[in-house]
PDB file of C-alpha atoms in Angstrom:
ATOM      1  CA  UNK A   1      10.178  -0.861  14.786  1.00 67.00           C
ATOM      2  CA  UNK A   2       9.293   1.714  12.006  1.00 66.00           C
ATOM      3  CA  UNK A   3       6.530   3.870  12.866  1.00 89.00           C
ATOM      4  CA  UNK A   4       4.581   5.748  10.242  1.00 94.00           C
ATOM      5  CA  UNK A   5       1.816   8.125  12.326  1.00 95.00           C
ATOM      6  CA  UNK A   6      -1.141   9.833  10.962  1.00 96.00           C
ATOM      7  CA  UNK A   7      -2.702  12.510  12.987  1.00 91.00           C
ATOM      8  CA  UNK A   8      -6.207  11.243  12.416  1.00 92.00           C
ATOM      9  CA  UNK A   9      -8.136   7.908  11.945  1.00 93.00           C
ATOM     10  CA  UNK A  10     -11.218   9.677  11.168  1.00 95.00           C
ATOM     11  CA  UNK A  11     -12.427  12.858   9.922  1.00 96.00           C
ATOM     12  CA  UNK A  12     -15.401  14.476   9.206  1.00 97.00           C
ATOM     13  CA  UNK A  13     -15.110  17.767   6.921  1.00 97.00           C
ATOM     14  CA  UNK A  14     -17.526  20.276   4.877  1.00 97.00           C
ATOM     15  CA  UNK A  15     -17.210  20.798   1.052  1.00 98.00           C
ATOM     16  CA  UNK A  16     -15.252  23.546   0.227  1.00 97.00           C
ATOM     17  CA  UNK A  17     -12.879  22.940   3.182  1.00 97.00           C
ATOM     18  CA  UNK A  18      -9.365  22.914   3.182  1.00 97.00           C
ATOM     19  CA  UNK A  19      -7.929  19.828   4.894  1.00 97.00           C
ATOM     20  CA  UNK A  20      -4.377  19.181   6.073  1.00 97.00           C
ATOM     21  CA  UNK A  21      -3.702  15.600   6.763  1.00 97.00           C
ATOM     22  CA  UNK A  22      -0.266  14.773   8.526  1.00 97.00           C
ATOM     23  CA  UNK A  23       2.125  12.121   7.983  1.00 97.00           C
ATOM     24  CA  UNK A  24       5.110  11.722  10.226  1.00 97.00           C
ATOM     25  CA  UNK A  25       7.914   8.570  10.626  1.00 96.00           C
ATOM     26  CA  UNK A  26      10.554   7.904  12.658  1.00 94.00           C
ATOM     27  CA  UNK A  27      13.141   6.081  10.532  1.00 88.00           C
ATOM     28  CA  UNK A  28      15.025   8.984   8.758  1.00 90.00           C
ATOM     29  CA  UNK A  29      13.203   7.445   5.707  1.00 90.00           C
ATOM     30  CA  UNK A  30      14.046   9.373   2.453  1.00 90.00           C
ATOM     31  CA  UNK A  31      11.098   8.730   0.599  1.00 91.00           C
ATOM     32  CA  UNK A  32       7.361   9.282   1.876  1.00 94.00           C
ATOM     33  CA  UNK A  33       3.926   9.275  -0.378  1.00 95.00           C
ATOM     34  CA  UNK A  34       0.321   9.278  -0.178  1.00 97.00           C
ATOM     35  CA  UNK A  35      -2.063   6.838  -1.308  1.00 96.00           C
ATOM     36  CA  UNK A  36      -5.997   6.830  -1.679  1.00 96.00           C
ATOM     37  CA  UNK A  37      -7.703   3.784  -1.280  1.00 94.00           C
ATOM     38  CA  UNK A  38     -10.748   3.160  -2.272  1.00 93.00           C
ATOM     39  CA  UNK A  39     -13.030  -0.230  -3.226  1.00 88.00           C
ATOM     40  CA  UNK A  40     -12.163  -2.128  -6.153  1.00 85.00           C
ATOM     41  CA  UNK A  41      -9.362   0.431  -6.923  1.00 89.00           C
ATOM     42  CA  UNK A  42      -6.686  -0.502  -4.609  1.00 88.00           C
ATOM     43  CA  UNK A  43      -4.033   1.730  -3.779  1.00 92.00           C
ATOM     44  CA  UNK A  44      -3.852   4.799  -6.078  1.00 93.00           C
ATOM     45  CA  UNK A  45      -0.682   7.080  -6.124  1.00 93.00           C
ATOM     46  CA  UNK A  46      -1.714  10.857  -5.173  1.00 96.00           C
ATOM     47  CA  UNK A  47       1.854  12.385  -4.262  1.00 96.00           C
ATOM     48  CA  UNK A  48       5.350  11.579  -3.335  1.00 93.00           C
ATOM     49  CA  UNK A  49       8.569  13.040  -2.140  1.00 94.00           C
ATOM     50  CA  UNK A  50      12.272  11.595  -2.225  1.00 89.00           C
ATOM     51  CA  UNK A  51      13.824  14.697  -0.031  1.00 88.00           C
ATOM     52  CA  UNK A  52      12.324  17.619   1.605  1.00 91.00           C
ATOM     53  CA  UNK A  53      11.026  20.061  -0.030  1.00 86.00           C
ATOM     54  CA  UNK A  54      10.492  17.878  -3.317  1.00 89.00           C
ATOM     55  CA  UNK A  55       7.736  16.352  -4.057  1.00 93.00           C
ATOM     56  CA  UNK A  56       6.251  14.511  -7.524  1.00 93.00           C
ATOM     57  CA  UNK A  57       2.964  13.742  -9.073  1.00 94.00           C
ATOM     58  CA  UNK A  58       1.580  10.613  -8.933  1.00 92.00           C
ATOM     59  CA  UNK A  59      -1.425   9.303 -10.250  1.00 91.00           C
ATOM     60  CA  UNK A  60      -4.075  11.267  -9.443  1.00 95.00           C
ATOM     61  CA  UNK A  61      -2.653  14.278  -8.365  1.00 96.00           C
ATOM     62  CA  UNK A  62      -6.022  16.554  -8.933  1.00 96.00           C
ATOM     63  CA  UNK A  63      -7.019  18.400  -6.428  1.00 96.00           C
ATOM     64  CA  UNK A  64      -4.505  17.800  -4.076  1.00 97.00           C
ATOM     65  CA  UNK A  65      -1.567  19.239  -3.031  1.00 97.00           C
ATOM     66  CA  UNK A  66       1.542  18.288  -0.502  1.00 97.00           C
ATOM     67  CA  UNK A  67       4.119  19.733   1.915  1.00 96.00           C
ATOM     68  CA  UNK A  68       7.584  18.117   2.867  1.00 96.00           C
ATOM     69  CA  UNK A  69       9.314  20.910   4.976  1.00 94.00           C
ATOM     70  CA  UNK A  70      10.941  18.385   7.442  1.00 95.00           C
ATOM     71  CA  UNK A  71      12.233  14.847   6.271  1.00 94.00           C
ATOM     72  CA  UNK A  72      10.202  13.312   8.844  1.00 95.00           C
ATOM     73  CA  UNK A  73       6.964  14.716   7.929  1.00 96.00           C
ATOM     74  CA  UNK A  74       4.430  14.845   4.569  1.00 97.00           C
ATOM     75  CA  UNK A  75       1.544  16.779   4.643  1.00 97.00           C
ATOM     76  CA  UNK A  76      -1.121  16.264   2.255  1.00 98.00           C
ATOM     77  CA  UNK A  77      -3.726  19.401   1.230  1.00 98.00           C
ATOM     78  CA  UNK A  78      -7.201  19.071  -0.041  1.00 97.00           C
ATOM     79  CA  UNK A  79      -7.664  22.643  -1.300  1.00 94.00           C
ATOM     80  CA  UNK A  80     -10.922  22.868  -1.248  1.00 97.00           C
ATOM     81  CA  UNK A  81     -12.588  19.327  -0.229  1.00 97.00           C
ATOM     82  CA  UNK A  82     -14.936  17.374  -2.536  1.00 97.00           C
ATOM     83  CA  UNK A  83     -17.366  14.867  -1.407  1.00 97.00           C
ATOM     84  CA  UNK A  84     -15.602  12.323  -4.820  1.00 97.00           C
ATOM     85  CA  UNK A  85     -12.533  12.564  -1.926  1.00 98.00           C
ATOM     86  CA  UNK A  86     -14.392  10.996   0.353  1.00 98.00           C
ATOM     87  CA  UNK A  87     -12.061   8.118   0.809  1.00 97.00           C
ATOM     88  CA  UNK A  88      -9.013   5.895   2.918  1.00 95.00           C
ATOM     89  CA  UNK A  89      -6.001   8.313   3.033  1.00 97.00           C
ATOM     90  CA  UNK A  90      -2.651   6.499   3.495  1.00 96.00           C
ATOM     91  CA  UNK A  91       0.931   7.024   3.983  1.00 96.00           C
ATOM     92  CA  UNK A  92       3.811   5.529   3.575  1.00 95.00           C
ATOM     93  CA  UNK A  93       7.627   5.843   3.725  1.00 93.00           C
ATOM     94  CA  UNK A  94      10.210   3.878   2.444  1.00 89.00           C
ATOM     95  CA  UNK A  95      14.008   2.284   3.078  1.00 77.00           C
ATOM     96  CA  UNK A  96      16.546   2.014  -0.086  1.00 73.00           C
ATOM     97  CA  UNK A  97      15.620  -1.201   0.185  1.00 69.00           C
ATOM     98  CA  UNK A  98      12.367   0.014  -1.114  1.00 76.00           C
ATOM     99  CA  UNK A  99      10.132  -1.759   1.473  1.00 84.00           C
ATOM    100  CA  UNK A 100       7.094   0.620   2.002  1.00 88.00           C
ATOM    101  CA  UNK A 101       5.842   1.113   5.647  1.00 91.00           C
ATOM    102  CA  UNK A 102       2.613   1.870   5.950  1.00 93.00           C
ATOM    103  CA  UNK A 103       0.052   4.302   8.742  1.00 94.00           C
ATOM    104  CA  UNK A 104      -2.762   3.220   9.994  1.00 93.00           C
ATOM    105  CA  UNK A 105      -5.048   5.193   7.582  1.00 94.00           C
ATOM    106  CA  UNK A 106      -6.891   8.268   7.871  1.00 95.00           C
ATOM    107  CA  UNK A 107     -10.668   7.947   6.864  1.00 95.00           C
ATOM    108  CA  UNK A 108     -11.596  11.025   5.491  1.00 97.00           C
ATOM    109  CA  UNK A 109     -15.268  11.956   4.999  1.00 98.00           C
ATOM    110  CA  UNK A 110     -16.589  14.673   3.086  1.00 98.00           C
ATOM    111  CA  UNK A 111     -20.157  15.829   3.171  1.00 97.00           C
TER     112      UNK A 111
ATOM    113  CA  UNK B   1       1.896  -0.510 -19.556  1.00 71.00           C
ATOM    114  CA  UNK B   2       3.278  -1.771 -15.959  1.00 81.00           C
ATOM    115  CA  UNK B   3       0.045  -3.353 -14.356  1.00 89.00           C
ATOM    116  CA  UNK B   4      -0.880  -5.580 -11.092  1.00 94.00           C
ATOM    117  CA  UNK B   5      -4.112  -7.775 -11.539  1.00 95.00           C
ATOM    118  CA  UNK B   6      -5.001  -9.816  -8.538  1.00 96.00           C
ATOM    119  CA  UNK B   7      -8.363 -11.792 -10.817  1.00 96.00           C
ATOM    120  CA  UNK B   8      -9.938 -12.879  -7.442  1.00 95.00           C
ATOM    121  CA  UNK B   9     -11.516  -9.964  -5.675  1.00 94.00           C
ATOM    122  CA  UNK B  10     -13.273 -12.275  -2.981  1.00 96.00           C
ATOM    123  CA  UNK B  11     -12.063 -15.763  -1.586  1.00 97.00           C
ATOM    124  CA  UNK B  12     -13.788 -17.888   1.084  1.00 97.00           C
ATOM    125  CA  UNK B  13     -12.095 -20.769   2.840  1.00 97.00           C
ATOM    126  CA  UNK B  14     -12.852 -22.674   5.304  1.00 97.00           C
ATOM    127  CA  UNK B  15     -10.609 -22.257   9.082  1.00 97.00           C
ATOM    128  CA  UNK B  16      -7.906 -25.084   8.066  1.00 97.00           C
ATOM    129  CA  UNK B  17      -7.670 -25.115   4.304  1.00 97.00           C
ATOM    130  CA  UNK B  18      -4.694 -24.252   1.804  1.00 97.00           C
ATOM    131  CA  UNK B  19      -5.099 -21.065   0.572  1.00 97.00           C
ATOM    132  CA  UNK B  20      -3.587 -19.455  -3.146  1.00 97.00           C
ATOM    133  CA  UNK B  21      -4.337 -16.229  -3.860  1.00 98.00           C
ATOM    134  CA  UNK B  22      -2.763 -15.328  -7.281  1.00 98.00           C
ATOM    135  CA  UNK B  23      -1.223 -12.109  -8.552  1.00 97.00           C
ATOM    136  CA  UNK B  24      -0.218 -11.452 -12.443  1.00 96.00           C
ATOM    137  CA  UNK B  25       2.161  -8.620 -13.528  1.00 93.00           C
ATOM    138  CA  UNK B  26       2.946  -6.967 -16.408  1.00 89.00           C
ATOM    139  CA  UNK B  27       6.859  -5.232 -15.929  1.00 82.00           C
ATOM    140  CA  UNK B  28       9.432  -5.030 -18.277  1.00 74.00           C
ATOM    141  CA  UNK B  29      12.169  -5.623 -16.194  1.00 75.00           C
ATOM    142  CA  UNK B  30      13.375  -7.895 -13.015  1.00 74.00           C
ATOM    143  CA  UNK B  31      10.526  -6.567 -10.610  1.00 82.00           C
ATOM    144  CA  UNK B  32      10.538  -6.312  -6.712  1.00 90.00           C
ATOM    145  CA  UNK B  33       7.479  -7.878  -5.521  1.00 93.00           C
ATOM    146  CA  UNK B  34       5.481  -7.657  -2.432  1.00 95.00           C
ATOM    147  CA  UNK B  35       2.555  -8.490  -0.715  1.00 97.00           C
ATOM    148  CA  UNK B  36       0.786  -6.885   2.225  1.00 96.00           C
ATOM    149  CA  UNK B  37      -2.057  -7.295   4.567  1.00 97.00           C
ATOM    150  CA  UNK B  38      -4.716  -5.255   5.263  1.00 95.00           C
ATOM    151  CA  UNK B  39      -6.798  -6.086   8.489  1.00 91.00           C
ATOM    152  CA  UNK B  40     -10.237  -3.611   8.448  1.00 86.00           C
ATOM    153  CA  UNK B  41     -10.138  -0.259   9.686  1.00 80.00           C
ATOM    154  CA  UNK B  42      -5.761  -0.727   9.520  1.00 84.00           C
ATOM    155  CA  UNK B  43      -2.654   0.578   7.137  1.00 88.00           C
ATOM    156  CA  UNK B  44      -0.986  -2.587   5.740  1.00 92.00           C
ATOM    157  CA  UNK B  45       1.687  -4.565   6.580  1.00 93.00           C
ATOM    158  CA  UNK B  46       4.502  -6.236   4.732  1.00 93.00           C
ATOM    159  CA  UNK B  47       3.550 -10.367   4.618  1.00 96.00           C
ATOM    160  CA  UNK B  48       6.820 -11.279   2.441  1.00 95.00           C
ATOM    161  CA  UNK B  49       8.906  -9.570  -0.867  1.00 93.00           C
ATOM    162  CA  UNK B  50      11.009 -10.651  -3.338  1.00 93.00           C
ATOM    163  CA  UNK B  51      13.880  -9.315  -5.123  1.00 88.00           C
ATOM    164  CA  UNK B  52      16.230 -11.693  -6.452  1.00 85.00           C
ATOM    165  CA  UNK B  53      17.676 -15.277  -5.847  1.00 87.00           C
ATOM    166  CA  UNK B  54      15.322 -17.870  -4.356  1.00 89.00           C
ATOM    167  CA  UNK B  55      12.305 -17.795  -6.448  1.00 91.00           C
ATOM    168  CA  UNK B  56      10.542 -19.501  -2.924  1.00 96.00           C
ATOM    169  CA  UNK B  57       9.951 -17.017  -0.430  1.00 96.00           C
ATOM    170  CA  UNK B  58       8.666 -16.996   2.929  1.00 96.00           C
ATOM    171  CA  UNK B  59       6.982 -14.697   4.695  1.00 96.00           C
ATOM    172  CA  UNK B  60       5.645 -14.045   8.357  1.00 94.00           C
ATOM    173  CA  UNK B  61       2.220 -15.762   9.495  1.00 93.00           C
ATOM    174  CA  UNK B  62       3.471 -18.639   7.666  1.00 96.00           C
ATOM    175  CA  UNK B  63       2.867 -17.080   4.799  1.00 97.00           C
ATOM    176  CA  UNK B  64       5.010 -17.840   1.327  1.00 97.00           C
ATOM    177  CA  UNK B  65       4.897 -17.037  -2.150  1.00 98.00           C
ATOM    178  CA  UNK B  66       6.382 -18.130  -5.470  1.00 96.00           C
ATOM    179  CA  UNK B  67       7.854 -16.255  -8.136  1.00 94.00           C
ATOM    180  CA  UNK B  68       7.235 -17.585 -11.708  1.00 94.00           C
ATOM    181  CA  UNK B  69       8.772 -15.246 -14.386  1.00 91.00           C
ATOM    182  CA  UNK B  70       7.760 -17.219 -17.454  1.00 91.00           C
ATOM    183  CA  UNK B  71       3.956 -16.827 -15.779  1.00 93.00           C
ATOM    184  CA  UNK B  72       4.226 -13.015 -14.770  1.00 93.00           C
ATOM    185  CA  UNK B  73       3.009 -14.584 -11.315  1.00 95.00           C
ATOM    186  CA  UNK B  74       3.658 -13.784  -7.855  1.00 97.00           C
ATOM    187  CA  UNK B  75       1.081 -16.305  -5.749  1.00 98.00           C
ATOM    188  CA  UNK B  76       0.568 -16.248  -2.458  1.00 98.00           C
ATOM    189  CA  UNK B  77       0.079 -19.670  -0.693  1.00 98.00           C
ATOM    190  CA  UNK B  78      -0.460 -20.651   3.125  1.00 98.00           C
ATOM    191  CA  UNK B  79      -1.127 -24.525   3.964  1.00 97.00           C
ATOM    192  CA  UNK B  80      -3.697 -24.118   6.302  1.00 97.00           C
ATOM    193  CA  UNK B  81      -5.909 -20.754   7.469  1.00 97.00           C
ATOM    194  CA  UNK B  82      -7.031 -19.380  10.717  1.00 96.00           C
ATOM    195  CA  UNK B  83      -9.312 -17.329  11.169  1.00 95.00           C
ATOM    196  CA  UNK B  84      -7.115 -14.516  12.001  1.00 94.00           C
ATOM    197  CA  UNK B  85      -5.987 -14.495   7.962  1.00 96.00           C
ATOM    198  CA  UNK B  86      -9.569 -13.272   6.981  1.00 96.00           C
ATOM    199  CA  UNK B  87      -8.465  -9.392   5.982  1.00 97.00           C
ATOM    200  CA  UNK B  88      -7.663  -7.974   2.444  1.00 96.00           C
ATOM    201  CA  UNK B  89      -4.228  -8.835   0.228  1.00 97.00           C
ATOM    202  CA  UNK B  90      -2.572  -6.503  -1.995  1.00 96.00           C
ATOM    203  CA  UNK B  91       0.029  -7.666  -4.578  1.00 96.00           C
ATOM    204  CA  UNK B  92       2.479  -5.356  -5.509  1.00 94.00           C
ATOM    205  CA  UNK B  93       5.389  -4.250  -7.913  1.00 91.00           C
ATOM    206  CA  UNK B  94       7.971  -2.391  -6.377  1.00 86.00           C
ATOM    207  CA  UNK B  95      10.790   0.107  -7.850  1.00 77.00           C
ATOM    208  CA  UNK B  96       8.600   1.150 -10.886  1.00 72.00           C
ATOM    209  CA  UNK B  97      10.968   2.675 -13.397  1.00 71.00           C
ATOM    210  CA  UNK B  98      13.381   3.235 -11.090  1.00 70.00           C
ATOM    211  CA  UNK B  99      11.670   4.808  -8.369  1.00 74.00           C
ATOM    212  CA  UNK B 100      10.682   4.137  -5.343  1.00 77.00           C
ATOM    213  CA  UNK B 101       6.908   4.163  -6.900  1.00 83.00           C
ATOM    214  CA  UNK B 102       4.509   1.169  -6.220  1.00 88.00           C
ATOM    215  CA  UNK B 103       2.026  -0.821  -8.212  1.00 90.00           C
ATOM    216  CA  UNK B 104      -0.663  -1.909  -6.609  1.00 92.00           C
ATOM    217  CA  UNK B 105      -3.385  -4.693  -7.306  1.00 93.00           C
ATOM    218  CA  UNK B 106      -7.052  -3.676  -6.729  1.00 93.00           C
ATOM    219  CA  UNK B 107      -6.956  -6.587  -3.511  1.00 95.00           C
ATOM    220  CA  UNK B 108      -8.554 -10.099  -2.835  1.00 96.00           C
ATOM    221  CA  UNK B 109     -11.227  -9.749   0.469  1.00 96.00           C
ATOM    222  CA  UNK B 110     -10.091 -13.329   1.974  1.00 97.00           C
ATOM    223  CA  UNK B 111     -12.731 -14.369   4.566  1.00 97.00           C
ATOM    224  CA  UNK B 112     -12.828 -17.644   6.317  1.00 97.00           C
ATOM    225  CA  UNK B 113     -15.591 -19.792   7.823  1.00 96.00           C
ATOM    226  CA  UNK B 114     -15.207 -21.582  11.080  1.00 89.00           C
TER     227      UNK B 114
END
């Protein structure tokens, strides 16, 4: 089975923080991105890669920035947290066939 | 603009009952559609997609959907619940543009009475 892994299921941070949240999958998958999900939003588009060391805007880019140095792995940076991204962090990576798999979620928590 | 709109954002049915929860799209081409599951506190998972041919697809959990391009509609339809279904469902467009980019819906919270 694919595996998509997130380091964390829950963090706690401090405003002003910088915050590295990790990504990593097991299926050679060519194409990784990060959502945020938050209530009565859905899934929002923050970043995305289709090779290493690429990576695209998505949606709501501000604020954040990513790191694809290995194919199996996308890093997402909060440069200097916020407590508006207090939120559900997830990842996903994706076949040609364009079927997204999906981590468990990271909960971040700014205060 | 390319758009997902799931109009029910809660749904309560009772353990047993049919359930339809409906999904609208706005995409100017052929779209891949999806939808996934999204127990609390988890990522989601993949209940069924579509991409071409039979406009009648199933899905696991004995879940199915139907895809009705002259009603921009992707439903999602299961005969009869268990309580194990109560969890949130996104609808979404696949291969935006091109890509490998997603559209999601904003959800429908499904929760179901014993």
């Amino acid at each position: 089975d694919v595996k998509v892994t997130q380091s964390s299921r829950y963090l706690v941070k401090r405003t002003g923080e910088k915050v590295f949240l990790e990504c990593v999958q097991d299926m050679d998958h060519e194409n990784m991105f990060w959502y945020r999900q938050d209530p009565g939003l859905g899934l929002r588009l923050i970043y995305f890669s289709y090779d290493v060391k690429m990576k695209e805007k998505g949606d709501i880019p501000e604020g954040y920035s990513v790191s694809r140095e290995k194919k199996e792995r996308f890093s997402l940076i909060l440069e200097s947290a916020s407590t508006n991204q207090t939120s559900m962090y997830l990842c996903a990576s994706t076949t040609n066939k364009i079927e997204a798999f999906f981590g468990q979620g990271t909960r971040l928590t700014v205060v | 603009a390319q758009s997902v709109t799931q109009p029910d954002i809660h749904i309560t049915v009772s353990e047993g009952a049919s359930l339809e929860l409906r999904c609208n799209y706005s995409y100017g081409a052929t779209p891949y559609l999806f939808w996934y599951v999204q127990s609390p506190g988890q990522g989601l998972q993949l209940l069924l997609k579509y991409f071409s041919g039979d406009t009648l697809v199933q899905g696991i959990k004995g879940f199915e959907a139907e895809f009705k391009r002259s009603q921009s509609s992707f439903n999602l339809r299961k005969p009869s619940v268990h309580w194990s279904d109560a969890a949130e469902y996104f609808c979404a467009v696949g291969g935006v543009s091109g890509t490998y980019k997603y559209i999601f819906g904003t959800g429908t919270r499904l929760k179901v009475l014993a």
